[in-house]
């Protein structure tokens, strides 16, 4: 995840974390082969194993992945690791319209090229990043997409050419290919600074983690902007566009009651807009405390009962992260 400087493997597994490189490499669950878990009654169990294939009974390994610390403490993990790619290329595509940027995500993926990363930064965030640390991002752009492709040099070269061609053909006003590692680092530093840029600008930030089917990114961005305008609140979007996982954020102040109420209503509509477009409440941050009530609203009753049954079976005294996911 983008929080890799501080996040732990246990936390990554407990949240089934993702990050920019999920477009090509998937999320944490794709790398977890087995786990040692301390159950709430103190017993230690091993689930899964060391093999790539394993269909021995129910998949309890995946039950603990993404369980947000509500079922047991992950104390060891057997992980699949991959060699680092020998070459990377970063492409910055600049758009006058964020919706066109959203459309470009599908165009690239439909072409058969699977970049390792496709990240979106909108105009608001571009400008805050440039205020914090001038990196040369185009301040007048409505949005930029940052692509990374990695692998063997020949493939990286071809994929870079293809991404540049598609971005130009489908509406990018400018496309830059980072010339060296320093320029690559500059663009990814900008992306990593995105959350700090947003959270540093308001007393309270309501930031979401919804995920929509990738083909719905343009429709979702339009809905977000329409909702923010209707409620008269300041909204920005960054996110893992290649996964359809976007972080729309609304700036407010919890102490300004009227504004905060408006902001809360706007963010709720944004969440429900994502669900209406076939999306989900959370792509990587989980349900935790904040999204409990939405989970009740959008999840089938029978499914909720099954999940609660699992929680009761493993943690009958509700000592594991009480209040998270469940009341
Ligand atoms: C600036 C910023 C950027 C982020 N970017 C991303 C991103 O790109 N992708 C992403 O997926 N997430 C992101 N996150 C969210 C978060 O950092 C990740 O979910 C991360 O995986 C959490 O790991 P952690 O070690 O910090 O866990 P914590 O935040 O400490 O814990 C998260 C939850 O997991 C439980 N937990 C922790 N360790 C264990 C364990 N060993 N066993 C059982 N339960 C456990 C905790 O009780 C808690 O409920 C971001 C967060 C921030 C602040």
XYZ file of C-alpha atoms and ligand atoms in Angstrom:
380
model
C 0.000 0.000 0.000
C 0.937 3.671 -0.282
C 1.354 3.532 3.498
C 4.189 1.004 3.089
C 6.626 3.081 5.151
C 4.593 2.406 8.295
C 2.230 -0.471 7.586
C 2.966 -4.009 8.828
C 2.503 -7.357 7.087
C -0.087 -8.308 9.734
C -2.019 -5.108 9.025
C -1.714 -5.627 5.267
C -3.194 -9.106 5.581
C -5.854 -8.068 8.105
C -7.021 -5.357 5.673
C -6.381 -7.317 2.477
C -4.484 -4.209 1.409
C -3.887 -3.154 -2.127
C -2.012 -0.296 -3.675
C -1.012 1.213 -6.976
C 0.494 -1.972 -8.430
C -2.707 -4.024 -8.049
C -3.676 -3.483 -11.673
C -1.110 -6.071 -12.681
C -0.201 -7.816 -9.443
C -3.477 -8.063 -7.551
C -4.070 -7.468 -3.849
C -2.516 -9.030 -0.747
C -4.786 -12.088 -0.773
C -3.156 -13.237 -4.004
C 0.134 -13.627 -2.098
C -1.004 -15.323 1.107
C -0.495 -19.096 1.045
C -0.808 -19.880 4.734
C -1.224 -18.253 8.137
C -0.606 -18.877 11.790
C -3.422 -17.324 13.783
C -3.884 -16.845 17.515
C -7.571 -17.384 18.171
C -9.476 -15.362 20.768
C -9.388 -18.351 23.182
C -5.579 -18.379 22.987
C -5.279 -21.446 20.807
C -2.889 -21.198 17.868
C -3.904 -22.653 14.512
C -2.224 -23.023 11.131
C -4.335 -22.582 8.031
C -3.375 -22.975 4.378
C 0.165 -24.092 3.606
C 3.138 -23.409 1.345
C 1.742 -24.600 -1.961
C 0.262 -22.560 -4.781
C -2.682 -24.945 -5.068
C -4.617 -26.066 -2.005
C -8.258 -27.152 -1.905
C -8.362 -29.060 1.369
C -11.756 -28.141 2.776
C -12.960 -24.592 3.279
C -10.431 -21.858 2.611
C -9.884 -20.571 6.145
C -6.771 -18.672 5.093
C -8.916 -16.308 3.059
C -11.362 -16.031 5.958
C -8.674 -14.307 8.019
C -7.418 -12.184 5.116
C -9.364 -8.924 5.288
C -11.037 -9.820 8.603
C -9.810 -6.538 10.135
C -8.530 -8.179 13.310
C -12.031 -9.280 14.304
C -11.423 -13.053 14.221
C -7.866 -13.610 15.473
C -4.321 -12.256 15.518
C -2.170 -13.177 12.538
C 1.186 -14.156 14.010
C 2.959 -15.733 11.004
C 2.380 -15.704 7.279
C 3.585 -17.826 4.408
C 3.791 -15.442 1.471
C 4.418 -15.835 -2.208
C 7.116 -13.397 -3.342
C 8.160 -12.361 -6.809
C 11.463 -11.068 -8.176
C 11.550 -7.324 -8.747
C 10.965 -6.388 -12.392
C 14.241 -5.503 -14.152
C 12.813 -2.407 -15.835
C 10.134 0.193 -15.215
C 8.741 3.051 -17.218
C 6.544 5.910 -16.004
C 4.175 7.819 -18.251
C 2.354 10.997 -17.245
C -0.736 11.770 -19.346
C -2.339 15.188 -18.969
C -6.072 15.816 -19.508
C -8.272 18.892 -19.791
C -11.195 16.841 -18.545
C -11.082 14.316 -15.702
C -13.841 12.267 -17.347
C -11.645 11.748 -20.432
C -8.888 10.597 -18.085
C -11.339 8.075 -16.619
C -12.250 6.857 -20.108
C -8.573 6.444 -20.990
C -8.157 3.864 -18.219
C -10.498 1.457 -20.020
C -9.000 2.261 -23.424
C -5.546 1.220 -22.237
C -6.776 -1.948 -20.528
C -8.914 -2.931 -23.541
C -5.792 -2.695 -25.721
C -4.353 -5.721 -23.925
C -1.609 -3.763 -22.162
C -1.731 -4.320 -18.413
C 0.296 -1.563 -16.764
C 1.432 -2.253 -13.220
C -0.061 1.062 -12.088
C -2.663 3.545 -13.308
C -3.182 6.360 -10.819
C -5.397 9.412 -11.113
C -4.773 12.837 -9.571
C -7.323 15.597 -10.138
C -6.762 19.339 -10.557
C -7.397 20.188 -6.908
C -4.827 17.676 -5.664
C -2.296 18.589 -8.384
C -2.364 22.173 -7.140
C -2.037 21.264 -3.458
C 0.911 18.977 -4.237
C 2.581 21.738 -6.247
C 2.087 24.145 -3.314
C 3.679 21.636 -0.938
C 6.542 20.567 -3.199
C 6.865 21.992 -6.711
C 7.425 18.957 -8.925
C 6.379 20.365 -12.274
C 2.898 18.863 -12.472
C 0.654 20.796 -14.895
C -1.399 23.034 -12.600
C -3.979 23.870 -15.266
C -4.784 20.220 -16.076
C -8.172 18.914 -14.956
C -6.456 15.600 -14.169
C -3.378 13.521 -14.823
C -3.006 9.777 -15.113
C 0.252 8.209 -14.006
C 1.016 4.900 -15.658
C 3.797 2.513 -14.794
C 4.703 -0.486 -16.854
C 7.322 -2.983 -15.712
C 8.951 -6.236 -16.769
C 11.607 -7.250 -19.270
C 13.029 -4.230 -21.168
C 11.610 -5.186 -24.586
C 8.084 -5.551 -23.189
C 8.341 -2.327 -21.190
C 9.415 -0.424 -24.293
C 6.520 -1.758 -26.385
C 3.961 -1.206 -23.631
C 5.166 2.349 -23.095
C 4.769 3.093 -26.812
C 1.272 1.642 -26.780
C 0.150 3.611 -23.705
C 1.499 6.854 -25.177
C -0.280 6.149 -28.479
C -3.623 5.375 -26.807
C -3.486 8.335 -24.428
C -2.766 10.704 -27.347
C -5.444 9.157 -29.536
C -8.139 9.338 -26.862
C -7.830 12.859 -25.562
C -4.662 13.439 -23.525
C -3.398 16.912 -24.369
C 0.170 16.022 -23.423
C 1.995 12.786 -22.668
C 5.388 12.671 -20.971
C 7.577 9.588 -20.604
C 9.915 9.908 -17.615
C 13.440 9.994 -18.998
C 15.244 8.538 -15.985
C 14.817 7.160 -12.474
C 14.850 10.678 -10.965
C 11.938 11.809 -13.100
C 10.044 8.593 -12.311
C 10.619 9.149 -8.605
C 9.371 12.725 -8.921
C 6.014 11.634 -10.327
C 5.512 8.833 -7.808
C 6.526 11.122 -4.954
C 3.781 13.455 -6.138
C 1.253 10.634 -6.086
C 2.336 9.492 -2.627
C 1.982 13.051 -1.344
C -1.643 13.026 -2.478
C -3.232 12.088 0.844
C -1.031 14.492 2.834
C -1.982 17.238 0.385
C -5.672 16.553 0.959
C -5.623 15.997 4.725
C -3.434 19.039 5.367
C -5.986 21.387 3.843
C -8.994 21.081 6.132
C -9.848 20.488 9.770
C -11.952 17.487 8.770
C -11.694 15.435 5.608
C -14.324 12.879 4.682
C -12.365 10.558 2.446
C -13.814 7.515 0.753
C -12.419 4.287 -0.610
C -15.189 3.125 -2.917
C -14.468 0.938 -5.912
C -16.468 0.845 -9.123
C -16.204 -1.429 -12.163
C -13.507 0.197 -14.261
C -15.874 0.963 -17.126
C -17.930 3.075 -14.701
C -15.083 5.393 -13.648
C -16.196 8.259 -15.953
C -19.833 7.981 -14.789
C -18.743 7.854 -11.151
C -16.508 10.918 -11.437
C -19.366 12.839 -13.084
C -21.701 11.818 -10.250
C -19.153 12.887 -7.598
C -18.751 16.322 -9.138
C -22.494 16.770 -9.556
C -23.138 15.769 -5.920
C -20.396 18.054 -4.559
C -21.730 20.989 -6.613
C -25.298 20.357 -5.445
C -24.242 20.371 -1.784
C -21.838 23.290 -2.283
C -18.820 21.446 -0.857
C -15.187 21.260 -1.959
C -14.349 17.803 -3.302
C -11.287 16.239 -4.877
C -10.380 12.819 -6.233
C -7.231 10.760 -6.257
C -6.996 7.039 -6.533
C -6.020 3.769 -8.023
C -7.893 4.338 -11.271
C -6.570 1.121 -12.782
C -8.590 -0.803 -10.175
C -11.616 1.508 -10.212
C -10.649 2.261 -6.584
C -11.078 6.001 -6.096
C -10.705 8.211 -3.046
C -13.101 11.147 -3.372
C -12.569 13.468 -0.397
C -14.738 16.284 0.903
C -13.227 19.100 2.942
C -15.146 20.257 5.955
C -14.865 21.078 9.658
C -16.570 18.908 12.233
C -17.089 22.017 14.410
C -19.092 23.842 11.740
C -22.315 21.947 12.201
C -24.224 23.071 9.128
C -21.296 22.565 6.747
C -20.362 19.237 8.293
C -23.922 17.952 7.896
C -23.936 18.968 4.240
C -20.546 17.329 3.691
C -21.730 14.138 5.388
C -24.827 13.976 3.191
C -22.713 14.561 0.095
C -20.239 11.799 0.964
C -23.108 9.415 1.699
C -24.565 10.106 -1.743
C -21.147 9.526 -3.275
C -20.877 6.153 -1.536
C -24.341 5.134 -2.688
C -23.588 6.348 -6.235
C -20.652 3.944 -6.345
C -22.872 1.082 -5.167
C -25.570 1.972 -7.731
C -22.930 1.816 -10.457
C -22.125 -1.761 -9.450
C -19.322 -0.875 -7.068
C -18.468 -1.664 -3.452
C -18.097 0.364 -0.249
C -14.411 -0.266 0.203
C -11.619 -1.393 -2.064
C -8.816 -1.508 0.475
C -9.503 0.331 3.750
C -12.204 -2.048 4.970
C -15.403 -1.478 6.943
C -13.912 -0.627 10.350
C -16.082 1.778 12.323
C -17.199 4.259 9.699
C -18.797 2.036 7.104
C -20.698 -0.334 9.376
C -24.072 1.256 8.714
C -23.490 1.248 4.958
C -22.565 -2.412 5.060
C -25.955 -3.146 6.663
C -27.674 -1.158 3.931
C -26.048 -2.761 0.933
C -25.429 -6.359 2.026
C -27.963 -9.159 1.729
C -29.473 -10.063 5.127
C -28.632 -13.761 4.793
C -25.029 -12.925 3.929
C -24.777 -10.706 7.009
C -26.161 -13.529 9.173
C -23.555 -15.968 7.839
C -20.774 -13.482 8.580
C -22.107 -12.807 12.081
C -22.313 -16.566 12.671
C -18.613 -16.886 11.803
C -17.774 -14.043 14.192
C -19.805 -15.678 16.998
C -18.181 -19.076 16.380
C -14.610 -17.780 16.537
C -15.037 -14.930 18.994
C -18.080 -15.680 21.188
C -17.024 -13.118 23.808
C -16.451 -10.405 21.186
C -12.965 -9.540 22.408
C -11.341 -9.125 18.981
C -11.633 -5.503 17.872
C -15.086 -5.058 19.414
C -17.086 -2.447 17.536
C -15.264 -2.973 14.242
C -17.425 -4.258 11.377
C -20.045 -5.378 13.970
C -21.804 -3.533 16.834
C -1.480 7.729 3.873
C -2.128 6.381 3.776
C -2.105 5.708 2.564
C -2.706 4.454 2.472
N -2.653 3.806 1.283
C -3.181 2.582 1.189
C -3.103 1.873 -0.047
O -2.546 2.334 -1.045
N -3.663 0.654 -0.089
C -4.272 0.096 1.004
O -4.758 -1.026 0.898
N -4.359 0.750 2.161
C -3.823 1.958 2.298
N -3.900 2.611 3.484
C -4.590 1.970 4.625
C -3.653 1.162 5.567
O -2.402 1.751 5.645
C -3.503 -0.267 5.093
O -4.753 -0.900 5.227
C -2.455 -1.118 5.844
O -2.472 -2.413 5.292
C -2.706 -1.206 7.318
O -1.567 -1.816 7.928
P -1.107 -1.417 9.403
O 0.008 -2.320 9.779
O -0.895 0.043 9.466
O -2.403 -1.841 10.207
P -3.172 -1.036 11.330
O -3.709 0.224 10.761
O -2.352 -0.989 12.544
O -4.374 -2.040 11.578
C -5.393 -2.201 10.631
C -6.381 -3.239 11.172
O -5.779 -4.523 11.118
C -5.742 -5.102 12.417
N -4.458 -5.794 12.533
C -3.212 -5.261 12.472
N -2.283 -6.218 12.596
C -2.951 -7.395 12.737
C -2.556 -8.755 12.920
N -1.270 -9.114 12.989
N -3.527 -9.692 13.029
C -4.827 -9.366 12.978
N -5.270 -8.093 12.811
C -4.341 -7.128 12.698
C -5.872 -3.950 13.396
O -6.471 -4.364 14.602
C -6.768 -3.001 12.627
O -8.127 -3.328 12.771
C -3.332 3.870 3.605
C -3.337 4.557 4.816
C -2.745 5.788 4.907
C -2.758 6.479 6.243
